[in-house]
XYZ file of C-alpha atoms in Angstrom:
641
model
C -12.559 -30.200 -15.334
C -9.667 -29.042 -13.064
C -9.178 -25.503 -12.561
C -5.979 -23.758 -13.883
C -4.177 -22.107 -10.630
C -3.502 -18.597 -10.407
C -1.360 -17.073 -7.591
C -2.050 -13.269 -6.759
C -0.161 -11.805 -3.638
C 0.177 -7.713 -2.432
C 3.652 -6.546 -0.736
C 3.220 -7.461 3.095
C 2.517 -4.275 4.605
C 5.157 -3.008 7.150
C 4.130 -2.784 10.523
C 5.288 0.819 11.362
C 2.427 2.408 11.614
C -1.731 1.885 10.838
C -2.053 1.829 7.062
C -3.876 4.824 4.861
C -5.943 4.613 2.387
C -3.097 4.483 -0.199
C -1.642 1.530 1.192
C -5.399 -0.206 1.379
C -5.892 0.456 -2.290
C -3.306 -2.160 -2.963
C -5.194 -4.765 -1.233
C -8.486 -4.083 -2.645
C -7.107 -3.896 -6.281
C -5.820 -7.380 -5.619
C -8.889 -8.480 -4.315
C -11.322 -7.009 -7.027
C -8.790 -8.788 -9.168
C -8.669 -12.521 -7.448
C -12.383 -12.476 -6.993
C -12.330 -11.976 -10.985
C -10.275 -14.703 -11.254
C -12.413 -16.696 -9.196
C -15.403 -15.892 -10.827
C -13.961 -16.872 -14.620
C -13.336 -20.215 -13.090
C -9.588 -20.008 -11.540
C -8.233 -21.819 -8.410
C -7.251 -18.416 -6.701
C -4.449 -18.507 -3.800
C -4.283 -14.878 -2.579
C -1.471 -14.219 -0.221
C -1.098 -11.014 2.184
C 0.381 -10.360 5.130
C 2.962 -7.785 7.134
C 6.325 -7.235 7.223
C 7.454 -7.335 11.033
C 11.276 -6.988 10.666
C 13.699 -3.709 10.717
C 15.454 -0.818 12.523
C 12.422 1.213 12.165
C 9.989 -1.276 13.873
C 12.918 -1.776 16.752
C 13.057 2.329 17.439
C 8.939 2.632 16.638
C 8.666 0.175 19.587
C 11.606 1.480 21.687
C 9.802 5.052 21.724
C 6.387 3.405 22.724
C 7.968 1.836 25.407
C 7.245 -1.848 24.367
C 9.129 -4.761 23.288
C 9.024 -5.231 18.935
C 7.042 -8.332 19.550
C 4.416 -5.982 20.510
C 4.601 -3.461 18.548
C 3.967 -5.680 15.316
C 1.268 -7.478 16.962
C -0.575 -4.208 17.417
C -0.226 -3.320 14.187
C -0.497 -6.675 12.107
C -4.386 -6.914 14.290
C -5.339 -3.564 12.629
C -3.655 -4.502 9.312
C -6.161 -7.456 9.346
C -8.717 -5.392 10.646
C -8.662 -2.906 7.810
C -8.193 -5.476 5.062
C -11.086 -7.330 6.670
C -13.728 -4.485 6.844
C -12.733 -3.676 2.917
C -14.079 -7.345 2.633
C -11.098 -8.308 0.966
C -11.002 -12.264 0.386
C -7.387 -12.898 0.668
C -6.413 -16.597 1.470
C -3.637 -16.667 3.481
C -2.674 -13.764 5.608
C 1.056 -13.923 6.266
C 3.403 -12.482 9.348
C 7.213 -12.258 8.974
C 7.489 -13.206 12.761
C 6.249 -16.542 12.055
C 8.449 -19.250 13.383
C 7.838 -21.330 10.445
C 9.038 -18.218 8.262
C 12.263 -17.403 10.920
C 13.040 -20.723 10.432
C 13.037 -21.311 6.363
C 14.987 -18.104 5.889
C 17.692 -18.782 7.869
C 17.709 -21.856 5.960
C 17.775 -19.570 2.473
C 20.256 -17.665 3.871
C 22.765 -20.566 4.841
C 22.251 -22.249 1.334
C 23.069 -19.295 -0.489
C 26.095 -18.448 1.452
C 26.848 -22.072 1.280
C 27.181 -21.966 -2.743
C 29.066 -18.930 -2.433
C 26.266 -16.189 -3.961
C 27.030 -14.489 0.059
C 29.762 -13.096 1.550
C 31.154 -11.407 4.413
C 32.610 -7.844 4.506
C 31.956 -4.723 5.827
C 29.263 -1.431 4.555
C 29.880 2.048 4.889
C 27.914 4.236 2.969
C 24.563 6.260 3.355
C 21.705 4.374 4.581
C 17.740 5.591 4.321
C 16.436 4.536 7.623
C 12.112 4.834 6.600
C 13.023 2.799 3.594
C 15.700 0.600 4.967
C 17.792 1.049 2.222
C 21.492 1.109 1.262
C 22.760 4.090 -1.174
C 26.017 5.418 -2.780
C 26.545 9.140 -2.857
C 25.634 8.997 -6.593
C 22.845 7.388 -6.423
C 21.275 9.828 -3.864
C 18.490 12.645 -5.350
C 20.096 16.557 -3.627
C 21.759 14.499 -0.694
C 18.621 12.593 -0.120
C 17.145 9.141 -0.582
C 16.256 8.842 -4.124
C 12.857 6.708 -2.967
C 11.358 8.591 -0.302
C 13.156 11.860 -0.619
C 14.154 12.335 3.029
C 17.734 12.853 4.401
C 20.200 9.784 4.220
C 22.503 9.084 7.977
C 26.123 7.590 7.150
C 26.580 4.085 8.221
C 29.385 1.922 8.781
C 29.207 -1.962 9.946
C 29.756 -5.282 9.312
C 27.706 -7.123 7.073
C 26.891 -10.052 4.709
C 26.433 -9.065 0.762
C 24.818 -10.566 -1.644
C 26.697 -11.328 -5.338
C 24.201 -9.355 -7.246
C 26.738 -8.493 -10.610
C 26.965 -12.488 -10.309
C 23.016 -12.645 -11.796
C 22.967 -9.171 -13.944
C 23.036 -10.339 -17.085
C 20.379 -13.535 -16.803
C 18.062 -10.792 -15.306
C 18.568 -8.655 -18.068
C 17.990 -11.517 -20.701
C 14.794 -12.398 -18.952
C 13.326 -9.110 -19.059
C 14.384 -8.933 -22.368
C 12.682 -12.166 -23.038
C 9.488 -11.540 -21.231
C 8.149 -8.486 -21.940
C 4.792 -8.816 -19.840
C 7.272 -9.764 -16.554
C 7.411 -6.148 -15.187
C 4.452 -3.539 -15.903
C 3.770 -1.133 -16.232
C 5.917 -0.580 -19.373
C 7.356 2.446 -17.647
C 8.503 0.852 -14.635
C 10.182 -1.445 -16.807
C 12.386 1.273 -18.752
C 13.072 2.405 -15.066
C 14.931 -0.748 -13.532
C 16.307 -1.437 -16.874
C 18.374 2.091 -17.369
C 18.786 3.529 -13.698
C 19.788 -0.230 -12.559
C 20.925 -2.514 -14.365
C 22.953 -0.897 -17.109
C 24.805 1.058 -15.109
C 25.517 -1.980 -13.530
C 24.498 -3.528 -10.287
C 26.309 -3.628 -7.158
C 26.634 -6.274 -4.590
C 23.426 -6.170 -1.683
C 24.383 -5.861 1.927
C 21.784 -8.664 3.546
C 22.823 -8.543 7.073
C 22.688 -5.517 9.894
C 24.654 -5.697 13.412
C 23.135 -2.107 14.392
C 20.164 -3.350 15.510
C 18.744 -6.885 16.962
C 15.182 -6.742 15.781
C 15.501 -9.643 12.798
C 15.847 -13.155 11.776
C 19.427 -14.234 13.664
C 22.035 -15.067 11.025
C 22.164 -18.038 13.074
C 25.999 -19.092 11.886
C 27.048 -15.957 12.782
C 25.788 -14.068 16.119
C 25.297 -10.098 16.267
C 24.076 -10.519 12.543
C 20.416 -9.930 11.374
C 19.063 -10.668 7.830
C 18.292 -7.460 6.086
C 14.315 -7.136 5.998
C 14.376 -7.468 2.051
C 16.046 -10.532 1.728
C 13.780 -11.372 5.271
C 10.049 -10.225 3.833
C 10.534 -11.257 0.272
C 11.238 -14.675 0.604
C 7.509 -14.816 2.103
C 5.990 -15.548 -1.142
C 7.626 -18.786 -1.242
C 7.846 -19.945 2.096
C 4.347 -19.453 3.377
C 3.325 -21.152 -0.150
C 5.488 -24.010 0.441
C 8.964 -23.954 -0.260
C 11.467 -25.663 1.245
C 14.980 -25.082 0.624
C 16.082 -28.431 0.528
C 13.723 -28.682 -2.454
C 11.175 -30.605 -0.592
C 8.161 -28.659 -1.503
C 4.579 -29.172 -0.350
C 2.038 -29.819 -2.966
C 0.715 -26.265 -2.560
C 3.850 -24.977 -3.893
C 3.912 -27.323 -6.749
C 0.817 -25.873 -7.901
C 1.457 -22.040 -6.983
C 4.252 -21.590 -7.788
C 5.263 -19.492 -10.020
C 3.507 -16.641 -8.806
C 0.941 -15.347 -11.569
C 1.471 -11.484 -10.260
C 3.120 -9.887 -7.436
C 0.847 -6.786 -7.163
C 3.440 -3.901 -5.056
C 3.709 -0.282 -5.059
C 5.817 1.650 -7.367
C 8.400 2.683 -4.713
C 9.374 -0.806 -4.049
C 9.179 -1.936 -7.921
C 13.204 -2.259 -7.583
C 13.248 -4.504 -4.636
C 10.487 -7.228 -6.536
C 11.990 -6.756 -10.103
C 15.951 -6.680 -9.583
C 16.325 -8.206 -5.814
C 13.733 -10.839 -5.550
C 14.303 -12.174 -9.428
C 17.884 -12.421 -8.868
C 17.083 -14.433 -5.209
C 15.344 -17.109 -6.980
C 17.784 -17.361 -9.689
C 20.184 -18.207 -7.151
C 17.558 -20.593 -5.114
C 17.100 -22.513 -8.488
C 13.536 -20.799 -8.624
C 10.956 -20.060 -11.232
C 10.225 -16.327 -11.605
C 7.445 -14.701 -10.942
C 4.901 -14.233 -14.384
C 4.494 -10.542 -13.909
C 5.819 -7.809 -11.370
C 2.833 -5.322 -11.684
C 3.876 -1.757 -10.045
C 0.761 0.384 -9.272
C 0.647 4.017 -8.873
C 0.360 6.059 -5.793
C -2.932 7.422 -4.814
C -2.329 11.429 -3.979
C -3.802 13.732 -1.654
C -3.499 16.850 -3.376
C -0.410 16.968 -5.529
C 1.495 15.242 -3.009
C 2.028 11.610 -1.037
C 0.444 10.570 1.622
C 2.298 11.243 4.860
C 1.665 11.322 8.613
C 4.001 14.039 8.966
C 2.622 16.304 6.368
C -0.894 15.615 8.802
C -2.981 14.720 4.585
C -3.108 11.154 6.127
C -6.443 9.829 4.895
C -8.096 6.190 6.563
C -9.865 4.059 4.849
C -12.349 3.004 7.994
C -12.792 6.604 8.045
C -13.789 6.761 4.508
C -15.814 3.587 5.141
C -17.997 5.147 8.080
C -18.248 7.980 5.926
C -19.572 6.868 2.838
C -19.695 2.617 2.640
C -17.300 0.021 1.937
C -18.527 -0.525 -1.712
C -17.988 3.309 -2.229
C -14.810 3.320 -1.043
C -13.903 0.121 -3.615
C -15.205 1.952 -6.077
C -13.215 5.341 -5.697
C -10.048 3.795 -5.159
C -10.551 1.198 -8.243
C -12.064 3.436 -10.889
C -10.155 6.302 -10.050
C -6.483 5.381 -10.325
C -4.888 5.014 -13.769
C -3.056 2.182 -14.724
C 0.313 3.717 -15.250
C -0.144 7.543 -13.286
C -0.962 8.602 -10.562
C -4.470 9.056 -8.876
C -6.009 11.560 -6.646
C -8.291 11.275 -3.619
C -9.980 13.764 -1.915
C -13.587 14.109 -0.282
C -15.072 15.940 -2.512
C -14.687 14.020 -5.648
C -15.273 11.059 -3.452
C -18.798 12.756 -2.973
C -19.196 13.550 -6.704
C -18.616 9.927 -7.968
C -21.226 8.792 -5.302
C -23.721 11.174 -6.605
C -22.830 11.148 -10.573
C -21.922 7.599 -11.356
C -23.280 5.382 -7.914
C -26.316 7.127 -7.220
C -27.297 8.018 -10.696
C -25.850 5.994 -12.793
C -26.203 2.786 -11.056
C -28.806 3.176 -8.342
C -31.228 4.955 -9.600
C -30.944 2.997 -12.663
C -32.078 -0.132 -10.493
C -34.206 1.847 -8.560
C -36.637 2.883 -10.771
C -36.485 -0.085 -13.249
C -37.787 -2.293 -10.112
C -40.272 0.374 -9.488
C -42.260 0.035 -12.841
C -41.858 -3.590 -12.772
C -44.138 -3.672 -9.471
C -46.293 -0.199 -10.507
C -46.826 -2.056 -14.130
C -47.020 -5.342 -13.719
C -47.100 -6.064 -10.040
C -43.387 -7.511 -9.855
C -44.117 -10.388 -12.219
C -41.034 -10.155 -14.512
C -42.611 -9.893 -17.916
C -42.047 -12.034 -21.382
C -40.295 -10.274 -24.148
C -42.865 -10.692 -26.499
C -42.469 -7.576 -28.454
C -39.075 -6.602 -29.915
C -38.063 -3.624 -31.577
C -34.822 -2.869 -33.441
C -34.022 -0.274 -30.837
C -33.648 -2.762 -28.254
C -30.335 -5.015 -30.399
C -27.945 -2.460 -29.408
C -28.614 -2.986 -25.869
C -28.603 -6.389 -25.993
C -25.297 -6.388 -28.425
C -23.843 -4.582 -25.909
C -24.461 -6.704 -22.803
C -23.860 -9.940 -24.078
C -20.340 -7.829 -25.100
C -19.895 -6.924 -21.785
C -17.869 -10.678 -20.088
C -15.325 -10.524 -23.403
C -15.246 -6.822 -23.134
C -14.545 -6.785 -19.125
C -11.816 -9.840 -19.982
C -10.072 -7.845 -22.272
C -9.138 -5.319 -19.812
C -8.301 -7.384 -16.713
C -6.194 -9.677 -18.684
C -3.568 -6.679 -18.658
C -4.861 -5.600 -15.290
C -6.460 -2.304 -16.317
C -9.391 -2.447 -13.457
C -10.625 1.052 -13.971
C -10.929 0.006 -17.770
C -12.950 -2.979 -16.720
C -15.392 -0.998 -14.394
C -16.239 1.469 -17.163
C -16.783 -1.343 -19.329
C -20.031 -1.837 -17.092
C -20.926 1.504 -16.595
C -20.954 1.644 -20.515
C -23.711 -0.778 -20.575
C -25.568 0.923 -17.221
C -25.286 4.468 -18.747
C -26.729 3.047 -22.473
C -29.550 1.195 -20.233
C -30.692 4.809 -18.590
C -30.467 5.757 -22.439
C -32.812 2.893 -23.695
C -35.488 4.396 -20.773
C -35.387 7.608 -22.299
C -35.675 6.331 -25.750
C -38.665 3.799 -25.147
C -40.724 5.855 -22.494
C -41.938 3.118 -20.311
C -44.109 5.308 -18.496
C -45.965 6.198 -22.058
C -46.221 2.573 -22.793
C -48.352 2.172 -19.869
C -50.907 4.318 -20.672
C -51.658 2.315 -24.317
C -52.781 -1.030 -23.073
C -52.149 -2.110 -26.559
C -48.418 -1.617 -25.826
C -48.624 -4.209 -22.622
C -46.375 -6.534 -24.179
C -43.858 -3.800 -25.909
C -43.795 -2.131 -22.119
C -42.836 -6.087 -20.850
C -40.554 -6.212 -23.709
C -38.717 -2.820 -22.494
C -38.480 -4.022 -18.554
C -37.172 -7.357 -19.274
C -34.399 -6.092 -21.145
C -33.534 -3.956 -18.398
C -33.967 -6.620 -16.052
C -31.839 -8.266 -17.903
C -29.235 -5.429 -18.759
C -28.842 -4.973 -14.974
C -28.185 -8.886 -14.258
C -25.404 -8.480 -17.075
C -24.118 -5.934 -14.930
C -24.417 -6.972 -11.635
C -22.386 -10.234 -12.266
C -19.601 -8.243 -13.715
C -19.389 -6.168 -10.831
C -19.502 -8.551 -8.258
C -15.349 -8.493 -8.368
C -15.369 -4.695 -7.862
C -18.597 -3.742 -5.657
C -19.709 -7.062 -4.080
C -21.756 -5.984 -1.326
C -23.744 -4.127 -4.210
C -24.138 -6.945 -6.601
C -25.774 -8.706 -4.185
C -27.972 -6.289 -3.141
C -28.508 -6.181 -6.833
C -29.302 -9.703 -7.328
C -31.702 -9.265 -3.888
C -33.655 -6.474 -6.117
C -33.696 -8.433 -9.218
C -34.602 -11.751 -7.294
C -32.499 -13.766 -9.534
C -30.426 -17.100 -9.134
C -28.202 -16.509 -12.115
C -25.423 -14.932 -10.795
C -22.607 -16.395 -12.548
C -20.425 -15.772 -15.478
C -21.470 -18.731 -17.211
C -24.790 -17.262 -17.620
C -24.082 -14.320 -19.350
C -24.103 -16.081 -22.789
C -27.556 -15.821 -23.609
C -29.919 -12.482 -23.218
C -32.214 -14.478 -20.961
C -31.392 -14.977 -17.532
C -34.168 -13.712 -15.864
C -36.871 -16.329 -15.437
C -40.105 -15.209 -16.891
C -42.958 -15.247 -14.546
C -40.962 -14.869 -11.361
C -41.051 -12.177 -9.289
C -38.814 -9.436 -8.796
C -37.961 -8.712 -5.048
C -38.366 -5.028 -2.913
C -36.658 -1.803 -4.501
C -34.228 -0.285 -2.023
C -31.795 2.663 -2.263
C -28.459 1.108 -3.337
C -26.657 4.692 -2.886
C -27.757 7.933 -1.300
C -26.982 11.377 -2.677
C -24.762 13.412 -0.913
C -25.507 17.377 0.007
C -21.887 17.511 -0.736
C -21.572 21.020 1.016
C -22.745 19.793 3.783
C -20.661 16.581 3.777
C -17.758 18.600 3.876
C -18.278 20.872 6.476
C -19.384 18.272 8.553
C -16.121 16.411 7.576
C -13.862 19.066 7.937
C -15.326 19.698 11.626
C -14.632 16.238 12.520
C -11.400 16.234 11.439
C -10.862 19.725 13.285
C -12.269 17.782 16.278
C -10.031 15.173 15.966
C -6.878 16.841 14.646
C -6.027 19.804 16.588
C -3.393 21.928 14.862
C 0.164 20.423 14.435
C 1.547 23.373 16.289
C 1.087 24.606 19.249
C 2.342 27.964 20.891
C 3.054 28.613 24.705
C 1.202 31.734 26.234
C 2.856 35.046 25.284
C 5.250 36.530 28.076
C 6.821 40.147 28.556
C 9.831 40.990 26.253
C 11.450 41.631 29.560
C 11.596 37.901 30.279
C 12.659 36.883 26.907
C 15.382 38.815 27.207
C 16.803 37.413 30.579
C 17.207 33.594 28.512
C 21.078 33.792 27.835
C 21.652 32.041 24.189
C 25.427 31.045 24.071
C 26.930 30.087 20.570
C 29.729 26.789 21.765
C 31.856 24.759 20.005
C 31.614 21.193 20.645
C 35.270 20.582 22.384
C 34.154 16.969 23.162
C 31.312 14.424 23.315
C 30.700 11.058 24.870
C 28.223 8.757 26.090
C 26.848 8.899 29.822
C 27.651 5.517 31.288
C 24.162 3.576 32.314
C 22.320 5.451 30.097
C 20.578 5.084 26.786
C 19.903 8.665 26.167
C 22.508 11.308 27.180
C 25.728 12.553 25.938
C 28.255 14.139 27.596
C 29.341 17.410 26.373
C 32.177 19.564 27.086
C 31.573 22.777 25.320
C 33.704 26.288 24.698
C 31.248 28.799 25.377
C 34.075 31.848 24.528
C 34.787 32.300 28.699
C 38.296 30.224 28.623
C 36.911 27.172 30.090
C 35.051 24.472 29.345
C 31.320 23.906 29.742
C 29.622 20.962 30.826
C 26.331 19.957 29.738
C 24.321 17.010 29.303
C 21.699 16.253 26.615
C 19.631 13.298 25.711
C 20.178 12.866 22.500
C 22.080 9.830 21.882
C 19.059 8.133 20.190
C 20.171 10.361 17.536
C 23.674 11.067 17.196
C 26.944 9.213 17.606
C 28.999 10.859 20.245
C 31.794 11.420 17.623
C 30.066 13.133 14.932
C 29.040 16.013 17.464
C 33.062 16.884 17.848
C 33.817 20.429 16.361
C 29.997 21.165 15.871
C 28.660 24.802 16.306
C 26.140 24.551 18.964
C 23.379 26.709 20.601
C 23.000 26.341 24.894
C 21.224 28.428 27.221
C 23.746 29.332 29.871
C 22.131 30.519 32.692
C 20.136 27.750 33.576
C 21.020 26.329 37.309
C 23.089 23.694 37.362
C 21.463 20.174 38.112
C 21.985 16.777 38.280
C 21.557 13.908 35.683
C 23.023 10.684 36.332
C 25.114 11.568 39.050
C 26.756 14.325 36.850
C 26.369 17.926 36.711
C 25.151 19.504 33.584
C 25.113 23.228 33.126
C 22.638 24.584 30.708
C 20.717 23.329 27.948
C 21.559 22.715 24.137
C 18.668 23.796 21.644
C 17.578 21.407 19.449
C 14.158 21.099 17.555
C 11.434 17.828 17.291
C 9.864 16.773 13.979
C 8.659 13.497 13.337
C 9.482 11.988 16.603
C 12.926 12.931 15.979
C 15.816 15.241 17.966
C 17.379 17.555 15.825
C 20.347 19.320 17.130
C 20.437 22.969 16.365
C 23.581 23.577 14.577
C 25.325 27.021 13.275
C 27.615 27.823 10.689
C 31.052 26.815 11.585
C 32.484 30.455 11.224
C 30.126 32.125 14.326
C 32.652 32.341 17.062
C 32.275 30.891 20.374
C 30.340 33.062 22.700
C 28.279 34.935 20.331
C 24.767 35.588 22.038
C 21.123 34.970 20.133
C 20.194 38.207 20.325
């Protein structure tokens, strides 16, 4: 019988930096949930990847002193790395650099402004730079970027756009008509009311600022914008072709069962990409599933707020299958989760050492102490032992259930359900009591073979979840029967075998311990954010002269990439030069009639053949120049005082 396809992909991760543990939650929930898949007797094609495009990979690179190329080759190695050592079994693992890719979305982009659905014009507007992302003043959260909450920059250039009003309303009638195609519900109710009924405006899909993209190749100085750029990738690494040519992979893929993403880019997947393959002539994807963040704290993740969390970290710390386990069991399906050490140390100890392990533990223990590791007949049943068994042979239909809507956590507790009622069935039938009636030899079997049994019900269901442990389950239990299929009947384990050696599936943690040990490391490896200068006499202080200037003029230093040329009013009737290297961060123009802070009685030196005398204040954050700038209504040589 041929297996029914089913096409699973994550967002490709962008290539700016090393992704945290948030980010590597998305892969493993898309893994736990294509080895699922797999298991229940699916043709899985599991698609990952990075996205290598964008103004922020150009400067990322530009500050590290190495070309793009580079850059996202450094970074797309220890994406792969990470998603490797979380023994994620993804099938293809994509890169947006790919020539093949380059190639097919210039292709996209030439057919679509072919049939008229692009445009040429010109943006100006606010523009998010970490999000790469277009906004209009209204749409913007206290002056900010509504997504990522960090200040917007004005921008003005040419550009293609994108007809998006021209595919509103069929969106709108498909979501309408397919419920299940964006989840959660809430994310739905979202795009729906903050997008498209206020009505959607047309997408700028083309940047001149920067080089670092796929060349508009009709049109030179123009790159596509990374969104149309990285989300065409789920179609042309599966086989598109834009002349309609497809390879037979595509013909079976496609459409895509569920684009797994983050909840921050839910309106580029459900209102951009949709409305891209409406215009291609495209099936839409089955289901747009947004997943929560995972929080440190109350707050996201963020390498500049220094909560940054790794998952190899966490891996050396506590094991790859513990780490699954957190990230899967612990975030909701439509909120929010929370990680943290410590309650990454309390589920180890409550639910994987205790629960699960010691479960195991101990039930291979009085197999071998009572009957030498022979796994025993159950001769000798009792009504107390039909709710266990009702409950296993529950368990496949039970753990379906939930990961038909994609409610992981759901599933995993399924399974625990059945682990926490086996540690109940010990207490209630006293194996160890049994064994001291030889009269009750075959009622003692009787108890061990249903928790044999039990455990190989749940040690096939968690396979998708924990697989490193259901396989050191299986090792324990000595057992062949590791599918699905044989979960339909309470007797999978072969009477008369032999169970193999008990071993310690998970440790318990001296938790206060743990964390001090932790907490050292990272003090170790983190040294404090900020760091202060030795202290010097007040006397010294005071001979720094602090000049408030008004910014008369401002230019660009020929030859160079970094300074500007100021000529300042510092309140002595003529001007002031000075020279600042800055122009990574500001246009020459926007300076012009800016209040200003120099130190004035610096010596003069030379920079680029030109004489610059003093020094403008400005302060770093986030590898970033920011100009210190006064109210407008402080005269011109006012001192800091």
């Amino acid at each position: 019988m041929e297996k029914k396809p089913y096409y699973i992909s994550t967002a490709i991760a962008y290539t700016s930096a090393k992704p945290h543990i948030g980010n590597t939650y998305e892969i493993v929930l898309a893994d736990a949930i294509a080895r699922y898949k797999r298991m229940t007797g699916y043709e899985v094609y599991f698609q990952t990847g990075t996205d290598e495009h964008g103004q922020k990979i150009q400067e990322r690179a530009e500050a590290a002193g190495i070309s793009p190329q580079q850059h996202v080759d450094n970074v797309a190695g220890e994406v792969r790395r990470i998603w490797d050592l979380m023994n994620t079994t993804y099938d293809k693992f994509v890169r947006t650099t790919d020539p093949m890719h380059e190639k097919k979305v210039q292709r996209i982009f030439k057919k679509l402004y072919d049939q008229g659905d692009i445009y040429k014009g010109s943006y100006k507007g606010k523009y998010c730079k970490p999000c790469e992302s277009f906004w209009t003043d209204s749409q913007l959260k206290d002056g900010c970027c509504p997504d990522c909450g960090r200040p917007v920059v004005d921008a003005e250039e040419e550009a293609y756009f994108f007809k998006m009003s021209k595919y509103a309303d069929r969106l709108m009638k498909h979501i309408e008509e397919h419920p299940e195609f964006i989840q959660p519900e809430s994310r739905k109710n979202e795009m729906v009311n903050n997008f498209l009924k206020p009505g959607l405006q047309d997408l700028c899909v083309s940047r001149t600022s920067f080089s670092w993209g796929i060349p508009v190749d009709f049109d030179p100085g123009h790159v596509v914008y990374v969104w149309l750029d990285a989300l065409t990738n789920y179609i042309t690494f599966c086989g598109y072709d834009p002349d309609g040519n497809h390879d037979e992979h595509y013909k079976k893929f496609w459409p895509a069962d569920v684009h797994l993403i983050g909840k921050d880019i839910i309106r580029f997947h459900t209102i951009y990409w949709p409305i891209f393959l409406m215009a291609l002539g495209e099936e839409l994807p089955k289901q747009v599933f947004g997943h929560p963040w995972l929080l440190v704290g109350d707050g996201k993740m963020s390498k500049s707020l220094g909560n940054v969390i790794y998952a190899d970290d966490l891996v050396r710390l506590f094991g790859v299958d513990a780490v699954r386990y957190y990230v899967l069991h612990e975030m909701p399906f439509g909120n929010d989760g929370v990680i943290s050490y410590e309650l990454i140390c309390e589920r180890i100890n409550s639910e994987l050492a205790n629960v699960l392990g010691n479960l195991v533990n101990r039930t291979i223990a009085m197999t071998k102490k009572y009957f030498g590791g022979v796994i025993p007949a159950p001769e000798a049943a009792e009504p107390v032992d039909e709710e266990l068994k009702s409950l296993a042979l529950a368990l496949p239909a039970a753990v379906e259930k939930r990961m038909s809507g994609l409610h992981v956590a759901d599933a995993i507790d399924e399974i625990f359900t059945l682990l926490r009622r086996s540690n109940k069935y010990i207490d209630e039938t006293m194996p160890w009591a049994l064994a001291k009636d030889e009269a009750k030899k075959a009622r003692l079997g009787t108890v061990l073979y249903n928790l044999l049994e039990s455990i190989r019900f749940a040690a096939v269901e968690l396979a998708p979840y924990l697989p490193e442990t259901a396989d050191k389950i299986f090792a324990q239990l000595n057992v062949e029967n590791k599918g699905v299929e044989s979960l339909n009947s309470f007797n999978g384990m072969p009477v008369g075998g032999s169970v193999g050696e008990a071993s310690i599936l998970f440790e318990r943690i001296d938790i206060p311990k743990k964390l001090t040990e932790i907490e050292e490391e990272n003090a170790a490896k983190n040294p404090p954010a900020v760091t202060f200068l030795p202290d010097i006499a007040f006397d010294d202080f005071c001979k720094v002269d602090m000049t408030v200037c008004k910014v008369l003029a401002c230019e660009n230093v020929k030859k160079s990439e970094k300074l500007l040329k100021f000529q300042l009013d510092d309140g002595s009737g003529k001007p002031r030069q000075i020279l600042s290297g800055i122009a990574k961060y500001y246009k020459a123009e926007e300076l012009v009639g800016k209040t200003v802070v120099a130190v004035t009685n610096l010596p003069p030196r030379k920079m680029m053949g030109q004489e610059s005398c003093g020094m403008l204040l400005s302060a770093e954050k986030d590898e970033k120049l920011n100009l210190l700038m006064l109210d407008d209504g402080i005269p011109a040589g006012a001192k800091l005082c």
